[in-house]
Amino acid sequence: MTDIIQLLSDHIANQIAAGEVIQRPASAVKELLENAIDAGATDIQLILKDAGKELIQVIDNGKGMSTTDARMSFERHATSKIKNIEDLFRIRTMGFRGEALASIAAVAQVEMKTRQASNEMGTRICIEGTEVILQEPCAAPIGTSMMVKNLFFNVPARRNFLKSNNTEFRNILDEFTRVALANPAIAFRLFHNGVEQFRLETGNLKTRIVGLLSGSVEKNLVPVHEETDWVKIHGFIGKPESATKTRGNQFFFINDRFIRNAYLHHAVATAYEGLLEKDTFPFYVLFLETDPARVDVNVHPTKQEVKFEDDRMMYAYLNAAVKHSLARFNIAPSLDFTLSPEITKLPSVEIPISHQEKERVEAGYLFNNFSRKDAAHFIDKKDGLRQWKDLYAIAQKPSPYPSDFSPQKTEQNTLHKTEETTASRNMLVLQNQFLVATVKSGMMVVHIRRAYERIWQERLLENWDTGQFVSQQLLFPATYEWSAQDALLLESVLPDLARIGFDISPFGQSTFVVRGLPSSLSSGEEKDVLDEVIEHLRHESQNALAQRRETLTAKVAKRIAVNKPQLQQPEEQQALIDELFACTQPEYAPDGKKVFSFLKTETLQDLLG
Ligand code: ADP
Ligand code: MG
């Protein structure tokens, strides 16, 4: 009898193992991009020929490798990322196994150039089917360039098994999109057959989504932001009308790793119940952060499936977070929005609503008692004011303010008194946008959002001048990073931001911790406001410095006003009118647009002939 068992040669064993990790060009792209990110790169280029079949090259500006590490990196189980037993627990969730480069080298011709900042010279290594053909010193920029040529050149069966260029390129784009979405702070470029397909600058998640999926998506993005001690959820969902018939723009990331999960998809989709057309899929990019120990480890790292310790809890939170966002941005009618127990547990649900409500009443009262003397920036159009005040003869119901309330503007006070008739029913909210009130001369139409912008700006200006701001402390301070230039700009304006309730402090290079926000600014929205502020500062001329007070307050006011209350109660409607007309400049929103207009009875008569 002859023995038939043989040991497979390393070569064959590697090829078999490689098949597990590298199935197609897109898998190599994913591994190489992830390595570049792990190396701390801030700028990554992906260069492809023939959908990666001929060439996949990833150039990064990361930390590079020493000569020895460069050689070692291609050995199976060579990894710099697992040093002790604790690290082992992260392997399966993070995907570090030290197998990617070894697998790629087994089935392709690889040329790597790499240099560390501390070395003058870099290293160049050429490997073909696991065999090192050449290793030499070379001139190279800091970072690593990895060229993978003729993938599966030595495994014809696999090479023939590859799909058309079109399909393989689409697979690569999918991986590229996921990696780019998860890393908006890293700049990416993608070239295919010599043509630049993507140039993604450093930015935030929103700019990254726009950069990847066209500018037209921006108006359809609704932010999601919920934090519990069990999971943090953030990202964007699409408005119902932007849902598509085809899948493709649904992204979940667990601890920054892309995953597919039909169960979680269901949690999001059902939150849109009644809002979506049949057989359409809502857009979403959602990041779930949870203790890695709660993510089921019994999952293959290259597959994108995961399980959680408690799937049902994750489902409930995610569903609640999406519903809450849809309601907050007035997409789902919040009236019909019954608060399930999971939702009421979310701190961001409890806090803003009750807080905002309280603020509205209190600030309205306070505001009216503040002196307006130092509001010198407003053009005092006395005559104009008198004109509209005469017109503003709303059939009032008694003021909702306490009886000892005495506005400084006696003129207006008289107005209230003389016009005190019945008639809360003399006001009407139209399409959630306009408040229509009957006045002596006809009717007045108030643009609700602009009215709130005006009111909020004046409240904030008051805060600025008096230093008596109400700041809401965040339960979970948020940290954000900006580019070095932007960080300098932001830093220069921190004292100003503090005057309206922002509690922000620098936290290492280019990173800031946000601990408090102006009251009524919903948490999660601060990043956008701060981005806008930075954008403004970039273009701010020296002589515009004096207007910074106006600009900053206007930006914050605008953001707060987006989440305007529904004004369902006559009292609320009345309070809006009262507070608006207590403003120094009620006629115009901070951006100069008209807040209200009158339709006179004569005009109405003309209109109807
Ligand atoms: P893993 O990423 O799981 O550690 P890989 O086979 O992908 O395994 O890479 C092996 C090692 O090679 C990494 O741990 C890292 O030390 C090094 N390496 C790979 N790519 C790069 C890169 N672009 N820049 C710096 N080091 C790299
Ligand atoms: Mg790797």
XYZ file of C-alpha atoms and ligand atoms in Angstrom:
637
model
C 0.000 0.000 0.000
C 1.337 3.398 -0.843
C 0.774 6.365 1.374
C -1.509 8.850 -0.182
C -1.507 11.664 2.300
C 0.843 14.523 1.478
C 1.352 17.857 3.016
C 0.159 20.579 0.730
C 2.941 22.865 -0.281
C 2.915 26.283 1.348
C 2.207 27.669 -2.043
C -1.023 25.738 -2.501
C -2.059 26.199 1.130
C -1.654 29.929 0.751
C -3.698 29.952 -2.409
C -6.503 28.096 -0.722
C -6.422 30.374 2.292
C -6.266 33.376 -0.011
C -9.546 32.338 -1.558
C -11.192 32.880 1.764
C -10.029 36.457 2.106
C -9.642 37.578 -1.499
C -12.517 36.537 -3.696
C -12.437 39.368 -6.195
C -10.705 42.685 -6.857
C -13.121 44.431 -4.507
C -11.958 42.293 -1.561
C -8.341 43.291 -2.185
C -9.425 46.934 -2.438
C -11.187 46.693 0.892
C -8.189 45.156 2.652
C -5.727 47.645 1.195
C -7.911 50.642 2.037
C -8.377 49.392 5.581
C -4.627 48.928 6.001
C -4.034 52.480 4.816
C -6.576 53.759 7.336
C -5.073 51.643 10.111
C -1.719 53.227 9.233
C -3.167 56.625 10.091
C -3.345 57.981 6.544
C -5.225 61.230 5.958
C -4.988 61.055 2.198
C -5.595 57.890 0.204
C -5.556 57.280 -3.532
C -7.041 54.256 -5.189
C -5.832 53.643 -8.726
C -7.451 50.939 -10.838
C -7.030 49.439 -14.276
C -9.627 47.164 -15.825
C -11.801 47.074 -12.737
C -8.811 46.042 -10.658
C -8.092 42.932 -12.721
C -4.948 44.440 -14.158
C -4.035 46.836 -11.371
C -5.125 47.844 -7.905
C -2.888 50.439 -6.347
C -3.424 52.131 -3.011
C -1.194 55.048 -2.109
C -1.377 56.387 1.414
C 0.425 58.989 3.494
C 0.289 56.858 6.621
C 3.079 55.871 8.910
C 4.802 53.476 6.506
C 6.891 50.451 7.416
C 10.486 49.740 8.322
C 12.525 47.522 6.034
C 11.972 44.503 8.250
C 8.275 45.169 8.691
C 7.896 45.598 4.967
C 9.165 42.054 4.463
C 7.279 40.673 7.457
C 3.946 42.152 6.468
C 3.498 39.518 3.766
C 3.891 36.590 6.142
C 0.731 34.832 7.161
C -0.388 35.880 10.630
C 1.920 38.857 10.506
C 0.146 41.742 12.089
C 1.221 44.735 14.109
C -2.264 45.089 15.495
C -2.515 42.250 17.970
C 0.042 42.346 20.731
C -1.605 40.732 23.732
C -4.398 38.452 24.739
C -6.879 41.300 25.203
C -6.360 42.309 21.614
C -7.456 38.857 20.603
C -10.976 39.660 21.679
C -11.078 42.465 19.203
C -9.846 40.400 16.303
C -13.101 39.121 15.069
C -14.925 42.376 15.366
C -12.141 44.489 13.915
C -11.033 42.010 11.302
C -7.325 42.029 12.121
C -5.944 38.633 11.322
C -2.705 39.409 9.586
C -3.903 37.493 6.558
C -4.733 40.068 3.959
C -1.313 40.871 2.560
C -0.222 37.244 2.686
C -3.368 36.270 0.810
C -2.975 38.959 -1.803
C 0.695 38.117 -2.319
C -0.245 34.487 -2.888
C -2.435 35.270 -5.878
C -0.950 38.351 -7.492
C 2.178 40.230 -8.456
C 2.728 42.769 -5.744
C 5.033 45.740 -5.658
C 5.233 47.715 -2.444
C 7.105 50.932 -1.723
C 7.077 52.222 1.788
C 8.906 54.700 3.968
C 8.664 55.816 7.570
C 9.173 59.447 8.485
C 12.246 58.539 10.546
C 14.034 56.942 7.573
C 15.693 58.764 4.708
C 15.222 55.894 2.321
C 12.252 53.690 1.735
C 11.968 50.025 0.818
C 10.760 48.456 -2.385
C 9.604 44.855 -2.428
C 8.355 42.790 -5.360
C 6.531 39.540 -4.658
C 4.918 37.107 -7.077
C 2.789 34.250 -5.825
C 4.337 34.513 -2.361
C 7.901 34.530 -3.688
C 10.006 37.544 -2.900
C 11.628 38.498 -6.177
C 13.322 41.664 -5.083
C 13.858 43.839 -2.058
C 15.892 47.015 -2.281
C 16.179 50.474 -0.789
C 14.443 53.159 -2.813
C 13.447 56.787 -2.726
C 9.810 57.085 -1.647
C 7.459 59.570 -0.053
C 6.372 58.920 3.538
C 3.655 56.323 3.567
C 2.970 53.238 1.544
C 2.176 52.485 -2.060
C 0.852 49.004 -2.706
C 0.476 47.822 -6.299
C -1.405 44.615 -6.906
C -1.070 43.476 -10.503
C -2.810 40.688 -12.398
C -4.879 39.346 -9.571
C -5.253 35.528 -9.768
C -2.568 35.395 -12.492
C -1.552 32.002 -11.087
C -5.047 30.671 -10.425
C -6.683 30.643 -13.854
C -9.866 29.085 -12.528
C -10.419 32.054 -10.266
C -9.398 34.588 -12.843
C -11.886 33.165 -15.320
C -14.509 33.211 -12.638
C -14.340 37.016 -12.346
C -17.321 38.911 -13.669
C -17.371 41.604 -16.326
C -15.370 44.760 -15.725
C -18.591 46.590 -15.173
C -19.694 44.293 -12.379
C -16.300 44.087 -10.714
C -15.937 47.843 -10.851
C -19.327 48.229 -9.223
C -18.234 45.883 -6.450
C -15.143 47.999 -5.947
C -17.238 51.165 -5.842
C -19.404 49.583 -3.155
C -16.367 48.905 -0.979
C -14.900 52.321 -1.700
C -18.188 53.993 -0.760
C -18.421 52.134 2.540
C -14.857 52.910 3.513
C -15.186 56.549 2.471
C -18.457 56.963 4.377
C -16.953 55.544 7.529
C -13.973 57.905 7.279
C -15.118 61.385 6.286
C -12.044 62.939 7.871
C -9.806 61.197 5.340
C -9.438 62.533 1.799
C -9.914 59.951 -0.959
C -9.342 59.917 -4.672
C -10.297 57.166 -7.074
C -8.886 56.801 -10.593
C -10.095 54.200 -13.049
C -8.233 53.660 -16.324
C -6.615 57.065 -15.943
C -9.822 58.955 -15.241
C -10.486 60.566 -11.876
C -13.833 59.220 -10.677
C -13.916 60.643 -7.184
C -12.156 63.400 -5.339
C -13.426 63.492 -1.773
C -12.055 66.245 0.384
C -11.771 66.012 4.125
C -15.114 66.900 5.655
C -17.969 65.688 7.792
C -20.413 62.893 7.188
C -22.786 65.181 5.336
C -20.187 66.502 2.896
C -18.961 62.959 2.417
C -22.442 61.692 1.551
C -22.891 64.551 -0.864
C -19.448 63.933 -2.384
C -20.205 60.274 -2.939
C -23.832 60.395 -3.930
C -24.278 63.743 -5.738
C -25.223 67.152 -4.402
C -28.929 66.665 -4.931
C -29.195 64.326 -1.943
C -28.320 67.095 0.479
C -31.784 68.596 0.729
C -33.204 65.176 1.504
C -30.946 64.391 4.439
C -32.434 64.218 7.901
C -29.968 63.925 10.773
C -30.301 61.171 13.341
C -28.675 61.464 16.685
C -29.504 59.440 19.764
C -27.342 58.409 22.629
C -28.118 55.961 25.348
C -25.621 54.222 27.551
C -26.286 51.096 25.563
C -25.840 52.369 22.030
C -25.060 55.606 20.243
C -26.751 56.106 16.930
C -25.887 58.852 14.506
C -26.022 59.545 10.818
C -28.546 60.583 8.234
C -31.737 59.179 6.832
C -33.470 60.256 3.635
C -36.800 61.995 3.451
C -39.546 59.591 2.380
C -39.874 61.196 -1.048
C -36.237 60.392 -1.807
C -36.734 56.655 -1.312
C -35.735 54.610 -4.335
C -37.083 51.523 -6.057
C -33.681 49.889 -5.973
C -31.552 49.040 -3.014
C -28.035 50.293 -2.672
C -28.079 53.377 -0.545
C -28.594 51.714 2.800
C -25.595 51.661 5.073
C -25.158 50.414 8.600
C -21.865 50.697 10.377
C -21.281 49.015 13.699
C -18.307 50.562 15.431
C -17.297 52.004 12.060
C -17.442 48.679 10.283
C -19.897 48.272 7.456
C -22.425 45.517 8.030
C -25.508 44.123 6.381
C -28.389 43.202 8.575
C -31.882 42.554 7.317
C -33.324 42.751 10.809
C -31.949 46.240 11.394
C -33.071 47.290 7.942
C -36.544 46.272 8.960
C -36.252 48.429 12.073
C -35.537 51.469 9.914
C -38.070 50.697 7.212
C -40.936 50.245 9.645
C -40.149 53.585 11.242
C -41.202 55.108 7.906
C -44.514 53.284 8.053
C -47.146 54.967 5.947
C -44.658 57.460 4.549
C -43.048 55.368 1.846
C -44.413 54.363 -1.507
C -44.817 50.661 -1.948
C -41.602 48.757 -2.681
C -39.285 51.670 -2.136
C -36.234 51.757 0.078
C -35.323 54.751 2.206
C -31.803 56.078 2.096
C -29.778 55.809 5.274
C -26.246 55.997 6.565
C -26.368 55.033 10.212
C -23.541 54.501 12.611
C -24.202 52.375 15.646
C -21.653 52.439 18.392
C -21.823 49.888 21.106
C -19.467 48.011 23.380
C -17.640 45.545 21.076
C -18.281 42.888 23.696
C -21.964 43.133 22.858
C -21.402 42.338 19.216
C -21.570 38.643 18.599
C -18.086 37.408 17.845
C -19.198 34.252 16.181
C -19.031 35.788 12.760
C -16.642 35.554 9.881
C -14.709 38.790 9.694
C -14.735 39.131 5.935
C -18.466 38.576 5.791
C -20.477 41.568 6.700
C -22.896 39.967 9.059
C -23.039 40.480 12.775
C -25.312 39.604 15.632
C -25.844 41.451 18.845
C -26.105 40.279 22.367
C -29.599 41.691 22.342
C -30.963 42.079 18.845
C -34.377 43.168 20.019
C -33.042 46.033 22.047
C -30.978 47.269 19.103
C -34.063 46.969 16.903
C -36.176 49.009 19.307
C -33.614 51.775 19.718
C -32.927 52.076 16.044
C -36.602 52.134 15.196
C -37.214 54.780 17.840
C -34.284 56.904 16.731
C -35.506 57.004 13.132
C -39.096 57.739 14.159
C -37.921 60.494 16.418
C -35.918 62.150 13.650
C -38.805 61.961 11.221
C -41.083 63.548 13.798
C -38.607 66.198 14.865
C -38.159 67.380 11.333
C -41.885 67.412 10.789
C -41.836 64.609 8.296
C -44.005 62.284 10.279
C -46.853 64.149 11.911
C -45.746 64.254 15.511
C -49.358 64.381 16.650
C -49.956 60.827 15.573
C -46.594 59.916 16.906
C -47.263 57.814 19.931
C -44.309 57.552 22.209
C -43.435 53.957 22.776
C -41.588 53.142 25.990
C -38.291 52.667 24.113
C -38.567 56.154 22.746
C -39.334 57.831 25.988
C -36.224 56.215 27.398
C -34.022 58.035 24.918
C -32.631 61.026 26.781
C -32.624 63.215 23.719
C -36.356 62.696 23.464
C -37.076 63.752 26.978
C -34.755 66.652 27.240
C -35.277 68.857 24.176
C -39.048 68.722 24.224
C -39.632 69.586 27.823
C -36.708 71.941 27.840
C -37.757 73.763 24.726
C -41.253 74.131 26.004
C -40.072 75.576 29.282
C -37.605 77.831 27.562
C -40.186 79.213 25.228
C -42.374 80.388 28.003
C -39.648 81.570 30.301
C -37.502 83.234 27.726
C -40.514 84.973 26.305
C -41.259 86.491 29.644
C -37.663 87.308 30.450
C -37.047 88.635 27.080
C -39.827 91.144 27.352
C -38.442 92.443 30.590
C -34.991 93.040 29.269
C -33.968 96.473 28.238
C -33.441 96.890 24.549
C -31.314 100.019 24.921
C -28.035 98.621 23.729
C -29.461 97.157 20.585
C -27.738 99.871 18.612
C -27.146 97.711 15.606
C -30.729 97.918 14.571
C -31.809 100.708 12.341
C -34.500 102.357 14.335
C -37.215 102.821 11.808
C -39.543 104.603 14.165
C -42.010 105.736 11.570
C -42.148 102.372 9.966
C -42.717 100.801 13.330
C -45.576 103.035 14.165
C -47.158 102.242 10.873
C -47.228 98.534 11.335
C -48.129 98.817 14.951
C -51.220 100.677 13.969
C -51.981 97.955 11.544
C -51.202 95.304 14.103
C -54.484 95.468 15.800
C -55.153 91.837 16.276
C -58.300 90.942 18.024
C -56.461 89.911 21.121
C -57.293 87.487 23.769
C -55.893 88.360 27.185
C -52.149 88.178 27.269
C -50.843 84.766 28.304
C -48.259 86.415 30.501
C -48.644 86.834 34.253
C -50.708 89.821 35.272
C -47.758 91.687 36.720
C -46.093 91.505 33.338
C -45.401 94.960 32.066
C -43.616 95.280 28.778
C -41.379 98.276 28.515
C -43.091 99.309 25.393
C -46.099 101.073 26.788
C -47.257 101.856 23.329
C -47.687 98.224 22.684
C -49.195 97.608 26.046
C -51.951 100.035 25.300
C -52.500 98.267 22.081
C -53.022 94.994 23.895
C -55.486 96.537 26.282
C -57.591 98.353 23.754
C -57.834 95.362 21.536
C -58.669 92.840 24.199
C -61.635 91.120 22.728
C -62.290 87.428 22.447
C -61.018 85.501 19.573
C -58.253 83.056 19.823
C -60.103 81.639 16.882
C -58.969 84.625 14.902
C -55.722 82.887 14.215
C -54.986 80.003 11.958
C -51.876 78.039 11.105
C -51.534 77.295 7.411
C -49.467 74.334 6.228
C -47.361 74.543 9.311
C -45.663 77.540 7.705
C -47.840 80.576 8.090
C -49.769 82.044 10.926
C -52.707 84.030 9.675
C -54.328 86.524 12.031
C -57.231 88.831 11.499
C -56.365 92.433 12.134
C -58.402 95.581 12.027
C -57.473 96.378 8.479
C -57.751 92.872 7.084
C -55.369 90.033 7.721
C -51.768 89.527 8.614
C -49.676 86.606 7.442
C -46.664 85.686 9.539
C -43.921 83.443 8.237
C -43.529 81.236 11.300
C -39.984 80.019 10.838
C -38.669 83.490 10.114
C -40.528 84.820 13.116
C -38.739 82.281 15.265
C -35.424 83.174 13.677
C -35.997 86.778 14.587
C -37.131 85.955 18.110
C -34.249 83.592 18.723
C -31.693 85.960 17.359
C -32.879 88.642 19.707
C -32.796 86.265 22.638
C -29.254 85.274 21.745
C -28.161 88.875 21.283
C -29.545 89.492 24.721
C -27.510 86.576 26.073
C -24.451 87.939 24.356
C -24.821 91.384 25.836
C -25.842 90.421 29.337
C -23.802 87.257 29.700
C -26.929 85.639 31.130
C -27.226 82.703 28.819
C -28.918 79.416 29.480
C -26.673 76.614 28.364
C -27.858 73.044 28.244
C -25.173 70.611 29.273
C -24.902 67.537 27.086
C -25.234 64.169 28.739
C -22.632 62.848 26.363
C -20.103 65.495 25.432
C -19.382 65.241 21.741
C -15.949 65.518 20.206
C -15.367 66.777 16.716
C -12.306 67.158 14.622
C -11.600 69.778 12.025
C -8.739 70.404 9.659
C -5.842 72.275 11.225
C -6.809 75.560 9.533
C -10.437 75.246 10.512
C -9.466 74.373 14.069
C -7.525 77.636 14.313
C -10.528 79.585 13.087
C -12.841 77.863 15.497
C -10.482 78.402 18.381
C -10.382 82.113 17.671
C -14.117 82.362 18.067
C -14.623 80.163 21.150
C -14.995 83.100 23.570
C -17.672 84.561 21.314
C -19.511 81.270 21.112
C -19.369 80.958 24.882
C -21.364 84.175 25.118
C -24.381 82.500 23.606
C -24.155 79.253 25.508
C -21.656 77.049 23.687
C -19.365 75.217 26.060
C -16.535 74.109 23.790
C -12.937 73.427 24.660
C -9.928 72.358 22.611
C -9.016 68.716 23.058
C -5.700 67.934 21.507
C -4.813 68.938 18.016
C -7.729 70.052 15.856
C -10.230 68.285 18.105
C -12.788 69.963 20.323
C -15.142 68.723 23.015
C -18.613 70.199 23.039
C -20.105 70.017 26.523
C -22.895 72.541 26.325
C -25.139 74.140 23.744
C -27.331 77.222 23.613
C -30.652 76.154 25.069
C -33.041 74.916 22.410
C -30.345 73.992 19.959
C -30.936 70.271 19.608
C -27.928 68.149 20.328
C -26.531 66.732 17.138
C -27.043 69.985 15.299
C -24.054 71.755 16.781
C -21.651 70.288 14.245
C -23.538 71.793 11.338
C -23.776 75.155 13.035
C -20.084 75.127 13.855
C -19.234 74.148 10.292
C -21.280 77.100 9.091
C -19.540 79.369 11.541
C -16.131 78.206 10.320
C -17.207 78.636 6.724
C -18.227 82.177 7.568
C -14.962 82.902 9.375
C -13.002 81.727 6.369
C -14.466 84.527 4.344
C -14.749 87.077 7.090
C -12.991 90.300 6.277
C -11.341 92.377 8.940
C -14.031 95.022 9.049
C -16.698 92.357 9.335
C -15.409 91.535 12.799
C -17.845 93.986 14.305
C -20.711 92.066 12.799
C -19.658 88.777 14.285
C -22.199 89.161 17.055
C -24.994 89.394 14.508
C -23.631 86.658 12.312
C -23.128 84.090 15.027
C -26.480 84.696 16.649
C -28.203 84.637 13.266
C -26.697 81.275 12.401
C -27.678 79.679 15.684
C -31.150 81.232 15.577
C -31.672 79.889 12.103
C -30.793 76.400 13.204
C -33.036 76.516 16.256
C -35.945 77.829 14.222
C -35.847 74.801 11.967
C -37.304 72.817 14.834
C -40.079 75.288 15.431
C -42.970 74.099 17.563
C -46.227 73.130 15.924
C -48.266 76.038 17.290
C -51.349 73.969 17.831
C -52.644 75.872 20.815
C -54.107 79.355 20.480
C -51.933 80.354 23.451
C -48.838 79.351 21.575
C -49.924 81.277 18.517
C -50.596 84.313 20.607
C -47.271 84.009 22.383
C -45.464 83.963 19.055
C -47.179 87.136 17.916
C -46.544 88.831 21.243
C -42.924 87.975 21.341
C -42.375 88.789 17.701
C -43.748 92.259 18.122
C -41.720 92.786 21.243
C -38.611 92.370 19.081
C -36.687 95.443 18.093
C -36.909 94.508 14.470
C -39.940 92.258 14.014
C -40.339 92.982 10.336
C -37.272 91.170 9.127
C -35.663 87.813 9.744
C -31.922 87.961 10.465
C -31.213 87.376 6.776
C -33.355 90.357 5.780
C -36.357 88.444 4.528
C -39.818 89.703 5.477
C -41.372 88.076 8.510
C -44.942 89.179 7.963
C -47.161 90.969 5.555
C -50.653 92.432 5.550
C -53.508 91.766 3.242
C -55.895 94.648 3.552
C -59.621 94.214 3.342
C -59.663 96.411 0.226
C -57.101 94.195 -1.445
C -59.210 91.178 -0.643
C -62.237 92.932 -2.058
C -60.282 93.782 -5.217
C -59.121 90.227 -5.428
C -62.651 88.919 -5.490
C -63.919 91.674 -7.757
P -3.731 43.139 9.505
O -4.226 44.394 8.839
O -4.828 42.221 9.871
O -2.755 43.407 10.586
P -2.507 42.676 6.941
O -2.046 41.443 6.270
O -3.579 43.437 6.269
O -2.933 42.297 8.403
O -1.247 43.612 7.179
C -0.148 43.120 7.893
C 0.631 44.225 8.561
O 1.316 45.003 7.592
C -0.211 45.213 9.326
O -0.464 44.770 10.633
C 0.650 46.462 9.299
O 1.603 46.432 10.338
C 1.404 46.339 7.986
N 0.772 47.178 6.934
C -0.036 46.725 5.955
N -0.410 47.747 5.136
C 0.157 48.860 5.625
C 0.146 50.262 5.230
N -0.549 50.687 4.164
N 0.878 51.119 5.980
C 1.602 50.684 7.048
N 1.638 49.401 7.459
C 0.927 48.479 6.773
Mg -5.310 44.483 7.129
